Structure formats: C-alpha cells, structure tokens
Coordinates of C-alpha atoms in Angstrom, one line a residue:
M1 CA -75.3 15.9 -1.8
L2 CA -74.3 19.4 -3.0
L3 CA -72.6 17.9 -6.0
Y4 CA -75.7 15.9 -6.8
V5 CA -77.9 19.0 -6.7
R6 CA -75.5 20.9 -8.9
C7 CA -75.4 18.1 -11.5
C8 CA -79.2 17.9 -11.5
S9 CA -79.4 21.6 -12.3
I10 CA -77.0 21.2 -15.2
V11 CA -78.9 18.1 -16.5
A12 CA -82.2 19.9 -16.2
A13 CA -80.9 22.9 -18.2
L14 CA -79.5 20.5 -20.8
T15 CA -82.8 18.7 -21.0
T16 CA -84.7 22.0 -21.4
V17 CA -82.5 23.3 -24.3
T18 CA -82.6 19.8 -26.0
Y19 CA -86.4 19.8 -25.8
D20 CA -86.6 23.3 -27.3
Y21 CA -84.2 22.2 -30.0
I22 CA -86.5 19.3 -30.9
L23 CA -89.5 21.5 -31.0
T24 CA -87.9 24.1 -33.3
F25 CA -85.8 21.9 -35.5
R26 CA -88.3 22.0 -38.3
D27 CA -88.2 25.8 -38.2
E28 CA -84.5 25.8 -38.4
V29 CA -84.5 23.6 -41.5
D30 CA -87.2 25.6 -43.2
L31 CA -86.1 29.1 -42.3
V32 CA -82.3 29.0 -41.9
W33 CA -80.7 26.2 -43.8
N34 CA -81.7 27.5 -47.2
R35 CA -80.6 31.1 -46.5
P36 CA -77.2 32.5 -47.5
I37 CA -74.7 32.7 -44.7
T38 CA -74.8 36.1 -43.0
L39 CA -73.6 37.5 -39.7
G40 CA -77.2 37.1 -38.4
S41 CA -77.3 33.4 -39.3
A42 CA -73.8 32.9 -37.9
L43 CA -74.9 34.5 -34.6
F44 CA -77.9 32.3 -34.6
A45 CA -75.8 29.1 -35.1
L46 CA -73.5 30.0 -32.3
N47 CA -76.3 30.9 -30.0
R48 CA -78.2 27.8 -30.9
Y49 CA -75.5 25.2 -30.4
L50 CA -73.0 26.6 -27.9
P51 CA -75.3 25.9 -24.9
F52 CA -75.0 22.2 -25.7
V53 CA -71.2 22.6 -25.6
D54 CA -70.8 24.6 -22.4
L55 CA -73.5 22.5 -20.5
S56 CA -71.7 19.3 -21.4
L57 CA -68.4 20.8 -20.4
S58 CA -69.9 21.9 -17.1
L59 CA -71.2 18.4 -16.5
Q60 CA -67.8 17.0 -17.3
L61 CA -66.3 19.5 -14.8
Y62 CA -68.4 18.0 -12.0
L63 CA -68.5 14.4 -13.1
G64 CA -65.1 14.0 -14.8
S65 CA -62.3 11.6 -14.2
P66 CA -62.1 10.3 -10.7
R67 CA -58.3 11.1 -10.8
P68 CA -58.0 14.6 -12.0
N69 CA -55.2 17.1 -11.5
S70 CA -55.2 20.8 -11.0
K71 CA -54.1 21.5 -14.6
A72 CA -56.8 19.4 -16.1
C73 CA -59.4 21.2 -13.9
R74 CA -58.1 24.6 -15.0
D75 CA -58.1 23.7 -18.7
L76 CA -61.6 22.4 -18.5
E77 CA -62.8 25.4 -16.6
L78 CA -61.2 27.7 -19.2
L79 CA -63.0 25.9 -22.1
T80 CA -66.3 26.0 -20.2
A81 CA -66.0 29.7 -19.3
G82 CA -65.0 30.6 -22.9
S83 CA -68.0 28.7 -24.3
I84 CA -70.4 30.3 -21.9
L85 CA -69.1 33.9 -22.5
L86 CA -69.2 33.4 -26.3
S87 CA -72.8 32.1 -26.1
V88 CA -74.0 35.0 -23.9
F89 CA -72.3 37.5 -26.1
C90 CA -74.0 36.1 -29.2
S91 CA -77.4 36.3 -27.4
E92 CA -76.9 39.9 -26.3
T93 CA -75.7 40.9 -29.8
M94 CA -78.9 39.4 -31.3
L95 CA -81.1 41.3 -28.9
I96 CA -79.2 44.6 -29.6
L97 CA -79.5 44.1 -33.4
R98 CA -83.2 43.5 -33.0
T99 CA -83.6 46.6 -30.8
I100 CA -81.6 48.7 -33.4
A101 CA -83.9 47.4 -36.1
I102 CA -87.1 48.2 -34.2
W103 CA -85.8 51.8 -33.8
N104 CA -85.1 52.1 -37.5
C105 CA -81.3 52.2 -37.1
R106 CA -81.5 55.5 -35.3
R107 CA -77.9 56.7 -35.2
S108 CA -77.7 58.0 -31.6
L109 CA -79.4 54.9 -30.2
T110 CA -77.2 52.6 -32.3
I111 CA -74.0 54.3 -31.1
G112 CA -75.3 54.2 -27.5
L113 CA -76.2 50.5 -27.5
C114 CA -73.0 49.5 -29.2
A115 CA -71.0 51.5 -26.7
L116 CA -72.9 49.9 -23.8
H117 CA -72.4 46.5 -25.3
M118 CA -68.6 47.0 -25.6
M119 CA -68.4 48.2 -22.0
V120 CA -70.3 45.1 -20.9
I121 CA -68.0 42.8 -22.9
S122 CA -64.9 44.6 -21.6
S123 CA -66.0 44.5 -18.0
T124 CA -67.0 40.8 -18.3
L125 CA -63.7 39.8 -19.9
S126 CA -61.8 41.7 -17.2
V127 CA -63.6 39.9 -14.5
A128 CA -63.1 36.6 -16.3
M129 CA -59.3 37.2 -16.6
Y130 CA -59.1 38.2 -12.9
Y131 CA -61.0 35.1 -12.0
W132 CA -58.8 32.9 -14.2
V133 CA -55.6 34.3 -12.7
T134 CA -56.6 34.2 -9.0
F135 CA -58.7 31.1 -8.5
R136 CA -57.3 27.8 -7.3
F137 CA -58.5 24.3 -7.9
E138 CA -58.1 21.2 -5.7
A139 CA -58.5 17.8 -7.3
I140 CA -60.0 15.3 -4.9
P141 CA -59.8 11.7 -6.4
G142 CA -62.9 9.6 -5.8
S143 CA -64.8 12.6 -4.5
E144 CA -65.4 15.9 -6.3
P145 CA -63.3 16.0 -9.5
C146 CA -62.7 19.8 -9.5
L147 CA -63.2 21.9 -6.4
I148 CA -62.7 25.7 -6.5
L149 CA -61.0 26.6 -3.1
N150 CA -61.2 30.4 -3.2
F151 CA -64.6 31.1 -4.8
R152 CA -65.9 34.6 -4.1
D153 CA -69.5 35.9 -4.4
V154 CA -68.1 39.1 -5.9
V155 CA -67.3 37.2 -9.1
I156 CA -70.9 36.3 -9.6
Y157 CA -72.1 39.9 -9.1
A158 CA -69.4 41.4 -11.2
Q159 CA -70.4 39.1 -14.1
L160 CA -74.2 39.5 -13.7
I161 CA -74.6 43.2 -13.0
P162 CA -73.4 44.4 -16.5
F163 CA -75.6 42.0 -18.3
F164 CA -78.5 42.9 -16.1
I165 CA -78.0 46.6 -17.0
L166 CA -77.9 45.8 -20.7
D167 CA -80.9 43.6 -20.6
T168 CA -82.9 46.2 -18.7
T169 CA -81.9 48.9 -21.2
V170 CA -82.9 46.8 -24.2
F171 CA -86.2 45.8 -22.6
A172 CA -87.0 49.4 -21.8
L173 CA -86.4 50.4 -25.4
M174 CA -88.6 47.5 -26.6
V175 CA -91.4 48.6 -24.3
I176 CA -91.3 52.1 -25.6
K177 CA -91.4 51.0 -29.2
A178 CA -94.0 48.3 -28.5
Y179 CA -96.3 51.0 -27.0
Y180 CA -95.9 53.1 -30.1
H181 CA -96.6 50.2 -32.5
L182 CA -99.7 49.0 -30.6
Q183 CA -101.0 52.6 -30.4
N184 CA -100.8 52.8 -34.2
G185 CA -102.7 49.5 -34.8
V186 CA -100.0 47.1 -35.9
S187 CA -100.9 43.6 -37.1
S188 CA -101.6 40.8 -34.8
W189 CA -98.2 39.1 -35.3
V190 CA -96.4 42.1 -33.9
H191 CA -98.7 42.1 -30.9
H192 CA -97.9 38.4 -30.5
M193 CA -94.2 39.0 -30.8
Y194 CA -94.1 41.7 -28.1
R195 CA -96.4 39.7 -25.8
G196 CA -94.1 36.6 -26.2
G197 CA -91.0 38.8 -25.7
F198 CA -92.3 40.2 -22.5
I199 CA -93.1 36.8 -21.1
C200 CA -89.7 35.5 -22.0
F201 CA -87.9 38.5 -20.6
A202 CA -89.9 38.2 -17.4
L203 CA -88.6 34.6 -17.0
T204 CA -85.1 35.8 -17.7
F205 CA -85.5 38.6 -15.1
I206 CA -86.7 36.2 -12.5
F207 CA -83.6 34.0 -13.0
S208 CA -81.5 37.2 -12.8
L209 CA -83.0 38.0 -9.4
L210 CA -82.5 34.5 -8.2
N211 CA -78.8 34.7 -9.2
F212 CA -78.5 37.8 -7.1
F213 CA -80.2 36.4 -4.0
I214 CA -79.2 32.7 -3.9
P215 CA -75.4 33.5 -3.3
L216 CA -76.4 35.3 -0.1
F217 CA -77.9 32.2 1.5
A218 CA -76.8 29.1 -0.4
P219 CA -73.8 26.9 0.3
P220 CA -70.8 27.5 -2.0
H221 CA -71.6 24.9 -4.6
L222 CA -75.3 25.9 -4.8
R223 CA -74.6 29.5 -5.5
L224 CA -74.6 29.0 -9.3
I225 CA -77.7 26.7 -9.4
C226 CA -79.7 29.1 -11.5
I227 CA -77.0 30.4 -13.8
D228 CA -77.5 27.6 -16.3
F229 CA -81.2 28.3 -16.7
H230 CA -80.5 32.0 -17.0
R231 CA -78.1 31.3 -19.8
I232 CA -80.3 29.0 -21.8
S233 CA -83.3 31.3 -21.4
H234 CA -81.3 33.9 -23.4
S235 CA -80.5 31.3 -26.0
I236 CA -84.1 30.1 -26.3
I237 CA -85.5 33.6 -26.4
C238 CA -83.1 34.8 -29.2
N239 CA -83.6 31.6 -31.2
R240 CA -87.4 31.9 -31.2
L241 CA -87.3 35.6 -31.9
F242 CA -85.0 34.9 -34.9
F243 CA -87.4 32.3 -36.2
M244 CA -90.4 34.6 -35.8
L245 CA -88.6 37.4 -37.8
L246 CA -87.5 35.0 -40.6
R247 CA -91.0 33.6 -40.8
Q248 CA -92.5 37.1 -41.2
Q249 CA -89.8 37.9 -43.8
E250 CA -90.8 34.8 -45.8
T251 CA -94.5 35.6 -45.5
L252 CA -94.2 39.1 -46.7
K253 CA -91.2 38.5 -49.0
I254 CA -89.2 41.3 -47.4
R255 CA -86.2 40.5 -49.5
D256 CA -88.0 41.9 -52.5
S257 CA -89.0 45.1 -50.6
K258 CA -87.2 48.2 -49.5
V259 CA -84.6 46.4 -47.3
Q260 CA -83.0 44.8 -50.4
Q261 CA -81.6 48.2 -51.4
A262 CA -79.2 48.1 -48.4
K263 CA -75.6 48.0 -49.5
S264 CA -73.4 48.2 -46.4
F265 CA -72.4 45.3 -44.2
Y266 CA -74.1 47.0 -41.3
T267 CA -77.5 47.4 -42.9
L268 CA -77.3 43.9 -44.4
T269 CA -76.6 42.6 -40.9
V270 CA -79.5 44.5 -39.3
D271 CA -81.7 43.3 -42.2
D272 CA -81.7 39.8 -40.7
F273 CA -83.5 41.3 -37.6
T274 CA -85.8 43.6 -39.5
T275 CA -89.5 43.3 -40.6
P276 CA -91.6 45.7 -42.6
N277 CA -93.3 47.0 -39.5
D278 CA -89.9 48.3 -38.3
F279 CA -89.6 50.9 -41.2
G280 CA -90.5 54.5 -40.8
F281 CA -93.8 54.2 -42.7
Q282 CA -96.1 52.5 -40.1
D283 CA -98.5 55.4 -40.1
Q284 CA -99.0 55.2 -43.9
L285 CA -99.4 51.4 -43.7
F286 CA -102.2 51.5 -41.2
N287 CA -104.2 54.6 -42.0
E288 CA -106.5 52.9 -44.4
E289 CA -108.5 50.0 -43.0
G290 CA -109.3 46.9 -45.0
E291 CA -106.4 47.3 -47.4
D292 CA -104.3 44.2 -48.0
L293 CA -100.9 44.4 -46.2
E294 CA -98.8 43.2 -49.1
S295 CA -100.4 45.7 -51.5
R296 CA -99.7 48.5 -49.0
L297 CA -96.0 47.4 -48.9
D298 CA -95.8 47.4 -52.7
G299 CA -97.3 50.9 -52.7
V300 CA -94.7 52.1 -50.3
G301 CA -91.9 50.5 -52.3
R302 CA -93.1 52.3 -55.5
R303 CA -92.8 55.7 -53.7

C-alpha cells in the first residue's frame, strides 16, 4: 500500500509536468527555438526537461526489475539524485538571475546572492555525499525493488532548509522591488508578472511546509510524498517566468535597446532575464502619461 501511494505521487507529478509542457510547447517553439544559444537558454532547457528524467528514474526505482540487487539500486539512486539536484540548481539559478536583473545588477546584492547560492550548493552536495556513503539498500525480489534500510529524517531537513532560506531571500527581494515598481505606476504586464509570481511562490511555499511536517507523522515511505511536486513547481515557475520575459523582450524589441550594448558574459547572461522595466530609468518612463511605451524607450536610448 505504501509503495502504491508513493508511485501514485510520482505519476501525478509526472502528469502535471507533462500537462504544463503541452500547454506551453507553442511558447517554447516561438520564443526559444529561434534564439541563439545562451546560458539562459541552456538553463531553461535543463530546467524544462530534467524533471521528466528524474521522475522517470524515481518511478523505475520503485517499480523496477522484480529481481534487483543492491548495486543496481545504488546506481539507479545515484542517477536519480544527480538529476534531481541538477534540476533544482538550474531552477534556483534562474530565479537568482531574475532577481539580479530586477535589482539592476547591483554589485553588493549580486555578490550576496551568488555567495548564498554557492553555500546552498555546497551544503546540499555535502549532505548528498554523506547520504550516498552511509545509506544501505536491500533488494527484495517480488516485493519492493529498492528499499532504503537506514533512511533518516535529518537528510530531508538538511536538504530542504538551505533551499528554503534561499527561496525566502529571493522572494523578499522580489517583494521589495515589486512594491517599488507598482508605486511608480508600471505597466500592466509587470503587475501581472508579480501577481503570478506570488501565487506560484505561495504554492511552492506550501509544499515546503508540507515537506517539513509530513516526515514528523508519516510512515517512512510516505515522508517524501510531496517532494516531487515541490521540485516540479520550481521547474514550472521558472519556465513560465522565462517565457513571460522573452515574450516581453520580443514585444518591445529589447535586443535593439540599451541592453544590446552589454559586452561581458555576465551581462549577456543577465540580459536573458531582463526587461526594459528593470533598468534604472523607470521614473523617466512613467512621468508623462499617455506617451507610447516604445517611443519612451527610444527616447531613453538616444540619451
């Protein structure tokens, strides 16, 4: 019964991410496929497709060969964990790049976020290595293909707490900047972006809380029941945010504006997560009512 519920959780997560993929496939074709390959598009591709890989591997881990062995279980677990961590790292990197762009690449904030991100990655990899060295599998033919014998709740918390801190920091910075933008009368698409971002983050936060409390009460194999949805929520949020940014860039032809002057790899990378409303000239753009947005951007570019 426990195995059945866990498998249903994985299948539900896989169905959700597949449904979202079908809904947004046209956006991917129109906005991403014709663009040059950049770090931003590479992060998007990994973030977009890795959930299919790790969810399929997770399903294989629970519904694999009826005659597994401990080595096969460990190898499959290593592939699954590696795919999950890479997917999460891509999602978090995209969120951080977007936050840096919103704050106009402020040096102190960029250094702080990058340092925090590196600490999260280091701590997560350390926990993953400890988990990989210490855990033991038992292969039960005809029953549960791969059963972890020495699973500890501390592993869950050690993995989730750093990401929870990083997500909270990024969200707080977005709230502050959103308040500033809305106070200065930004266009409706920015309002929609922040509103949608808050809803998505709220869902992610709910799953984070569930991941903290479920291990306290659930049987061992139900303790990770929400982790799949927590992971795919990050993927879906970042994918839709990337589409929204690219759509806005196409609409306002941002590639012909001030951003195109960027020369360094860093600024070109942040460019993928930047829109005209992120520049340091919002006040000039919105002081005069009734003026067309594109003409205001052209005016700023001539300055």
